[in-house]
CSV table of C-alpha atoms in Angstrom, one decimal:
chain,number,residue,atom,x,y,z
A,1,UNK,CA,133.7,47.8,209.1
A,2,UNK,CA,131.2,49.0,206.6
A,3,UNK,CA,130.4,52.0,208.8
A,4,UNK,CA,134.0,53.0,208.7
A,5,UNK,CA,134.3,52.8,204.9
A,6,UNK,CA,130.9,53.5,203.5
A,7,UNK,CA,131.5,57.3,203.5
A,8,UNK,CA,134.7,56.9,201.5
A,9,UNK,CA,134.4,56.2,197.8
A,10,UNK,CA,132.9,52.8,198.4
A,11,UNK,CA,136.2,50.8,198.1
A,12,UNK,CA,134.4,47.8,199.5
A,13,UNK,CA,132.6,47.2,196.3
A,14,UNK,CA,135.6,45.7,194.6
A,15,UNK,CA,138.9,44.3,195.8
A,16,UNK,CA,141.9,46.5,196.2
A,17,UNK,CA,144.3,46.6,193.2
A,18,UNK,CA,147.9,47.8,193.0
A,19,UNK,CA,149.8,49.3,190.1
A,20,UNK,CA,152.9,47.3,191.2
A,21,UNK,CA,150.9,44.0,190.6
A,22,UNK,CA,149.9,45.0,187.1
A,23,UNK,CA,153.4,46.2,186.2
A,24,UNK,CA,155.0,43.0,187.5
A,25,UNK,CA,152.4,40.8,185.7
A,26,UNK,CA,152.9,42.7,182.4
A,27,UNK,CA,156.7,42.5,182.4
A,28,UNK,CA,156.6,38.8,183.3
A,29,UNK,CA,154.0,38.1,180.6
A,30,UNK,CA,156.1,39.9,178.0
A,31,UNK,CA,159.1,37.9,178.9
A,32,UNK,CA,157.2,34.6,179.1
A,33,UNK,CA,155.6,35.4,175.7
A,34,UNK,CA,158.8,36.6,173.9
A,35,UNK,CA,160.9,33.6,174.8
A,36,UNK,CA,158.6,30.9,173.4
A,37,UNK,CA,158.0,32.9,170.2
A,38,UNK,CA,161.8,33.4,169.8
A,39,UNK,CA,162.5,29.7,170.5
A,40,UNK,CA,160.0,28.5,167.8
A,41,UNK,CA,160.7,31.2,165.2
A,42,UNK,CA,164.5,30.9,165.3
A,43,UNK,CA,164.6,27.1,166.0
A,44,UNK,CA,167.8,27.6,168.1
A,45,UNK,CA,167.3,24.4,170.1
A,46,UNK,CA,167.1,22.2,167.0
A,47,UNK,CA,165.2,19.5,169.0
A,48,UNK,CA,161.4,19.9,168.3
A,49,UNK,CA,160.2,17.8,171.3
A,50,UNK,CA,162.4,19.7,173.7
A,51,UNK,CA,161.2,23.1,172.3
A,52,UNK,CA,157.6,22.0,172.6
A,53,UNK,CA,158.1,21.0,176.2
A,54,UNK,CA,159.8,24.3,177.1
A,55,UNK,CA,157.1,26.3,175.3
A,56,UNK,CA,154.4,24.4,177.2
A,57,UNK,CA,156.1,25.1,180.5
A,58,UNK,CA,156.3,28.8,179.7
A,59,UNK,CA,152.6,28.8,178.9
A,60,UNK,CA,151.7,27.2,182.2
A,61,UNK,CA,153.9,29.7,184.1
A,62,UNK,CA,152.3,32.6,182.3
A,63,UNK,CA,148.8,31.4,183.0
A,64,UNK,CA,149.7,31.3,186.7
A,65,UNK,CA,151.4,34.7,186.5
A,66,UNK,CA,148.3,36.3,184.9
A,67,UNK,CA,145.9,34.6,187.3
A,68,UNK,CA,147.8,36.1,190.3
A,69,UNK,CA,148.7,39.6,189.0
A,70,UNK,CA,145.8,40.4,186.6
A,71,UNK,CA,142.9,38.3,188.0
A,72,UNK,CA,144.0,39.0,191.6
A,73,UNK,CA,143.8,35.3,192.4
A,74,UNK,CA,144.6,34.3,196.0
A,75,UNK,CA,143.5,31.7,198.5
A,76,UNK,CA,141.6,34.2,200.6
A,77,UNK,CA,139.3,36.1,198.2
A,78,UNK,CA,135.6,35.5,198.9
A,79,UNK,CA,136.6,33.4,201.9
A,80,UNK,CA,138.5,30.9,199.8
A,81,UNK,CA,135.5,30.0,197.6
A,82,UNK,CA,137.1,31.6,194.5
A,83,UNK,CA,140.1,29.4,195.0
A,84,UNK,CA,138.0,26.3,195.6
A,85,UNK,CA,136.0,26.9,192.4
A,86,UNK,CA,139.3,27.3,190.5
A,87,UNK,CA,140.8,24.0,191.9
A,88,UNK,CA,137.6,22.2,190.9
A,89,UNK,CA,137.8,23.7,187.4
A,90,UNK,CA,141.4,22.8,187.0
A,91,UNK,CA,140.6,19.2,187.9
A,92,UNK,CA,137.7,19.1,185.4
A,93,UNK,CA,139.9,20.7,182.7
A,94,UNK,CA,142.6,18.1,183.4
A,95,UNK,CA,140.1,15.2,183.1
A,96,UNK,CA,138.5,16.6,179.9
A,97,UNK,CA,141.9,17.2,178.2
A,98,UNK,CA,143.8,14.1,179.2
A,99,UNK,CA,140.7,11.9,178.9
A,100,UNK,CA,139.9,13.0,175.4
A,101,UNK,CA,143.5,12.8,174.1
A,102,UNK,CA,144.0,9.4,175.8
A,103,UNK,CA,140.8,7.8,174.6
A,104,UNK,CA,141.0,9.1,171.1
A,105,UNK,CA,144.6,8.1,170.7
A,106,UNK,CA,143.7,4.5,171.5
A,107,UNK,CA,140.7,4.7,169.3
A,108,UNK,CA,143.0,5.7,166.4
A,109,UNK,CA,145.4,2.9,167.2
A,110,UNK,CA,142.6,0.3,167.2
A,111,UNK,CA,140.8,1.5,164.1
A,112,UNK,CA,140.9,-0.5,160.9
A,113,UNK,CA,143.4,1.0,158.5
A,114,UNK,CA,141.6,3.3,156.1
A,115,UNK,CA,142.4,3.3,152.4
A,116,UNK,CA,144.6,6.4,152.5
A,117,UNK,CA,146.4,5.0,155.6
A,118,UNK,CA,147.0,1.7,153.8
A,119,UNK,CA,149.1,3.5,151.2
A,120,UNK,CA,151.5,4.4,154.0
A,121,UNK,CA,151.8,0.8,155.2
A,122,UNK,CA,155.0,-1.0,154.2
B,1,UNK,CA,99.0,19.3,224.7
B,2,UNK,CA,101.4,19.2,221.9
B,3,UNK,CA,104.2,17.6,223.9
B,4,UNK,CA,102.1,14.5,224.5
B,5,UNK,CA,102.7,13.5,221.0
B,6,UNK,CA,106.4,13.1,221.8
B,7,UNK,CA,105.7,11.3,225.1
B,8,UNK,CA,106.6,7.9,223.5
B,9,UNK,CA,110.0,9.2,222.4
B,10,UNK,CA,113.1,9.0,224.5
B,11,UNK,CA,113.8,12.1,226.4
B,12,UNK,CA,117.1,12.6,224.5
B,13,UNK,CA,115.3,12.5,221.1
B,14,UNK,CA,113.7,15.9,221.7
B,15,UNK,CA,115.9,18.4,220.0
B,16,UNK,CA,115.1,22.0,219.4
B,17,UNK,CA,114.9,23.1,215.8
B,18,UNK,CA,115.0,26.7,214.6
B,19,UNK,CA,113.8,27.9,211.3
B,20,UNK,CA,115.1,31.3,210.3
B,21,UNK,CA,112.1,32.8,208.5
B,22,UNK,CA,113.4,36.4,208.3
B,23,UNK,CA,115.6,37.5,205.4
B,24,UNK,CA,119.2,38.0,206.2
B,25,UNK,CA,120.8,41.3,205.5
B,26,UNK,CA,122.3,40.8,202.0
B,27,UNK,CA,124.2,43.9,201.0
B,28,UNK,CA,123.5,44.8,197.4
B,29,UNK,CA,126.0,43.2,195.0
B,30,UNK,CA,127.8,41.3,197.8
B,31,UNK,CA,127.8,38.1,195.7
B,32,UNK,CA,128.3,39.6,192.2
B,33,UNK,CA,132.0,39.0,192.0
B,34,UNK,CA,131.8,35.5,193.2
B,35,UNK,CA,129.0,34.7,190.8
B,36,UNK,CA,130.9,36.2,187.9
B,37,UNK,CA,133.9,34.1,188.9
B,38,UNK,CA,131.8,31.0,188.7
B,39,UNK,CA,130.7,32.1,185.2
B,40,UNK,CA,134.3,32.4,184.2
B,41,UNK,CA,135.1,29.0,185.5
B,42,UNK,CA,132.3,27.5,183.4
B,43,UNK,CA,133.5,29.4,180.4
B,44,UNK,CA,136.9,27.9,181.1
B,45,UNK,CA,135.2,24.4,180.6
B,46,UNK,CA,133.9,25.5,177.2
B,47,UNK,CA,137.4,26.3,176.1
B,48,UNK,CA,138.7,23.1,177.7
B,49,UNK,CA,136.4,21.1,175.4
B,50,UNK,CA,137.4,23.1,172.4
B,51,UNK,CA,141.0,22.6,173.2
B,52,UNK,CA,140.4,18.9,173.6
B,53,UNK,CA,138.6,18.8,170.2
B,54,UNK,CA,141.6,20.6,168.7
B,55,UNK,CA,144.0,18.3,170.4
B,56,UNK,CA,142.2,15.2,169.0
B,57,UNK,CA,141.6,16.5,165.5
B,58,UNK,CA,144.5,18.9,165.1
B,59,UNK,CA,146.5,16.4,163.1
B,60,UNK,CA,143.8,15.4,160.6
B,61,UNK,CA,144.6,17.5,157.6
B,62,UNK,CA,142.6,15.4,155.1
B,63,UNK,CA,145.5,15.8,152.6
B,64,UNK,CA,144.9,19.6,152.9
B,65,UNK,CA,147.2,22.3,154.3
B,66,UNK,CA,148.7,21.9,157.8
B,67,UNK,CA,149.7,24.5,160.4
B,68,UNK,CA,153.2,24.9,158.9
B,69,UNK,CA,151.7,26.0,155.5
B,70,UNK,CA,149.1,28.3,157.1
B,71,UNK,CA,150.3,30.0,160.2
B,72,UNK,CA,152.2,33.3,160.1
B,73,UNK,CA,154.0,33.6,163.4
B,74,UNK,CA,154.9,37.3,163.1
B,75,UNK,CA,151.2,38.1,162.7
B,76,UNK,CA,150.3,36.0,165.7
B,77,UNK,CA,153.1,37.6,167.8
B,78,UNK,CA,151.6,41.0,166.9
B,79,UNK,CA,148.2,39.8,167.8
B,80,UNK,CA,149.5,38.5,171.2
B,81,UNK,CA,151.1,41.9,171.8
B,82,UNK,CA,147.8,43.7,171.1
B,83,UNK,CA,145.9,41.6,173.7
B,84,UNK,CA,148.7,41.9,176.3
B,85,UNK,CA,148.8,45.7,175.9
B,86,UNK,CA,145.0,45.8,176.3
B,87,UNK,CA,145.4,43.8,179.5
B,88,UNK,CA,147.8,46.3,181.1
B,89,UNK,CA,145.7,49.3,179.9
B,90,UNK,CA,142.6,47.8,181.5
B,91,UNK,CA,144.8,47.4,184.6
B,92,UNK,CA,145.5,51.2,184.4
B,93,UNK,CA,141.7,51.8,184.2
B,94,UNK,CA,141.3,49.8,187.4
B,95,UNK,CA,144.0,51.9,189.1
B,96,UNK,CA,142.2,55.1,187.9
B,97,UNK,CA,138.9,53.7,189.3
B,98,UNK,CA,140.5,53.1,192.7
B,99,UNK,CA,141.7,56.7,192.7
B,100,UNK,CA,138.2,57.8,191.8
B,101,UNK,CA,139.1,59.4,188.5
B,102,UNK,CA,136.3,59.0,186.1
B,103,UNK,CA,138.0,60.6,183.2
B,104,UNK,CA,141.1,58.4,183.7
B,105,UNK,CA,138.9,55.3,183.7
B,106,UNK,CA,137.2,56.4,180.5
B,107,UNK,CA,140.5,57.2,178.8
B,108,UNK,CA,142.1,53.9,179.6
B,109,UNK,CA,138.9,52.0,178.6
B,110,UNK,CA,139.0,53.6,175.2
B,111,UNK,CA,142.7,52.7,174.8
B,112,UNK,CA,141.8,49.1,175.8
B,113,UNK,CA,139.0,49.0,173.3
B,114,UNK,CA,141.3,50.2,170.6
B,115,UNK,CA,143.8,47.4,171.3
B,116,UNK,CA,141.0,44.9,171.5
B,117,UNK,CA,139.7,46.1,168.1
B,118,UNK,CA,143.2,45.9,166.6
B,119,UNK,CA,143.4,42.3,167.9
B,120,UNK,CA,140.1,41.5,166.2
B,121,UNK,CA,141.1,43.2,163.0
B,122,UNK,CA,144.3,41.2,162.8
B,123,UNK,CA,142.5,38.0,163.5
B,124,UNK,CA,139.8,38.7,160.9
B,125,UNK,CA,142.6,39.5,158.4
B,126,UNK,CA,144.2,36.2,159.2
B,127,UNK,CA,140.9,34.3,158.8
B,128,UNK,CA,140.1,36.0,155.5
B,129,UNK,CA,143.6,35.1,154.2
B,130,UNK,CA,143.1,31.5,155.2
B,131,UNK,CA,139.7,31.3,153.5
B,132,UNK,CA,141.0,33.0,150.4
B,133,UNK,CA,143.7,30.3,150.2
B,134,UNK,CA,141.0,27.6,150.4
B,135,UNK,CA,141.7,26.8,154.0
B,136,UNK,CA,138.1,27.0,155.0
B,137,UNK,CA,136.5,25.4,158.1
B,138,UNK,CA,135.1,22.8,155.7
B,139,UNK,CA,138.5,21.8,154.3
B,140,UNK,CA,139.6,19.4,157.1
B,141,UNK,CA,138.9,18.4,160.7
B,142,UNK,CA,142.0,20.3,161.7
B,143,UNK,CA,140.7,23.5,160.2
B,144,UNK,CA,137.2,22.9,161.6
B,145,UNK,CA,138.7,22.6,165.1
B,146,UNK,CA,141.0,25.5,164.5
B,147,UNK,CA,138.3,27.9,163.4
B,148,UNK,CA,135.9,26.8,166.2
B,149,UNK,CA,138.5,27.3,169.0
B,150,UNK,CA,140.1,30.6,167.7
B,151,UNK,CA,136.7,31.9,166.5
B,152,UNK,CA,135.1,31.3,169.9
B,153,UNK,CA,137.9,33.2,171.5
B,154,UNK,CA,137.4,36.0,169.0
B,155,UNK,CA,133.7,36.1,169.6
B,156,UNK,CA,134.4,36.5,173.4
B,157,UNK,CA,136.6,39.4,172.6
B,158,UNK,CA,133.8,40.9,170.4
B,159,UNK,CA,131.3,40.6,173.2
B,160,UNK,CA,133.9,42.1,175.6
B,161,UNK,CA,134.1,45.1,173.3
B,162,UNK,CA,130.3,45.5,173.1
B,163,UNK,CA,130.2,45.2,176.9
B,164,UNK,CA,133.0,47.8,177.2
B,165,UNK,CA,131.1,50.2,175.0
B,166,UNK,CA,128.0,49.7,177.1
B,167,UNK,CA,129.9,50.4,180.3
B,168,UNK,CA,131.4,53.6,178.8
B,169,UNK,CA,127.9,54.9,178.1
B,170,UNK,CA,126.8,54.0,181.6
B,171,UNK,CA,129.9,55.5,183.1
B,172,UNK,CA,129.1,58.8,181.4
B,173,UNK,CA,125.6,58.6,182.8
B,174,UNK,CA,126.1,57.4,186.3
B,175,UNK,CA,129.7,58.1,187.2
B,176,UNK,CA,131.7,55.8,189.4
B,177,UNK,CA,129.0,54.4,191.7
B,178,UNK,CA,129.4,51.2,193.6
B,179,UNK,CA,127.4,49.3,191.0
B,180,UNK,CA,129.5,50.7,188.2
B,181,UNK,CA,132.7,49.7,190.1
B,182,UNK,CA,131.4,46.1,190.3
B,183,UNK,CA,130.5,46.1,186.6
B,184,UNK,CA,133.9,47.5,185.6
B,185,UNK,CA,135.6,44.9,187.8
B,186,UNK,CA,133.6,42.1,186.3
B,187,UNK,CA,134.6,43.2,182.8
B,188,UNK,CA,138.3,43.4,184.0
B,189,UNK,CA,138.1,39.8,185.1
B,190,UNK,CA,136.5,38.8,181.8
B,191,UNK,CA,139.1,40.7,179.8
B,192,UNK,CA,142.1,39.2,181.7
B,193,UNK,CA,140.5,35.8,181.4
B,194,UNK,CA,140.5,36.1,177.6
B,195,UNK,CA,144.2,36.9,177.7
B,196,UNK,CA,144.8,33.8,179.8
B,197,UNK,CA,142.9,31.7,177.3
B,198,UNK,CA,144.9,33.3,174.5
B,199,UNK,CA,148.1,32.1,176.1
B,200,UNK,CA,146.8,28.6,175.6
B,201,UNK,CA,145.8,29.3,172.0
B,202,UNK,CA,149.1,30.8,170.8
B,203,UNK,CA,151.1,28.1,172.6
B,204,UNK,CA,149.2,25.0,171.7
B,205,UNK,CA,147.7,26.0,168.4
B,206,UNK,CA,150.2,28.3,166.8
B,207,UNK,CA,153.6,27.6,168.3
B,208,UNK,CA,153.2,23.8,168.7
B,209,UNK,CA,151.4,23.6,165.3
B,210,UNK,CA,154.4,25.2,163.7
B,211,UNK,CA,156.7,22.7,165.5
B,212,UNK,CA,154.6,19.7,164.4
């Protein structure tokens, strides 16, 4: 394989990229960014919890979009090891985030009320 | 006789072992992109911890200003646009690289750097406004966590710009060699990765902070 391609411009050095991918990723990202900003800045939905949930969903979708179209993520690159490392990282990020929030929320609940918090008690 | 040492063993226990003492053929740079990907994943964990810290401390204003009093969403939207534009222009640089056009790569890299610099300028403007209003990192746990998270991202962009400048110098010197292609591709992953992190920042810090 390398004998076939080494005399061309060394395209083996990096993965192949396509203009279509970048354009698709860019358009999707613009849409997925504009909608959350519009939702929050105009407050059209009225319900804050619902807005927050929708905004978070858009963020997750945009992260996936950028991973695929900008970072050229797929399950085959580097024989699947890239994807495996990503899965491992996603699991660790999930543990770190959910663990921290969960533990600290309970810590807050079980703390003695501090003087400034006592003022807020009935 | 060497074999006599094994004579007490069962016949089936004798297995051949091979030690490959010769170096394999490792083509130069064959593992660079995977290694860089692993670096990005570890960087991801740094940001995960900073996001976790912000998630835990983001509501502790210490009777100081909160996100609603401080954040200017139009400015953040402009900043987001700068970073997104720099992402697509770096993509154009990669397309030019694939077509072997050195001048095209250099041109798009300069455009990318300008968008990146604009992002940093807007962010520094925002930070200086906050500090001028007394919303310093020392003011509350919320502001400490905010400045650490957003500042770390800004530092990454700064180093990305330094790296980009270095590659421009090298590109002028060496042209589009295989090594340069790998370096440019690594920086492209770094740059797009920073955009991915920024999606988390503007969503969970700015937008949700304003909703809170």
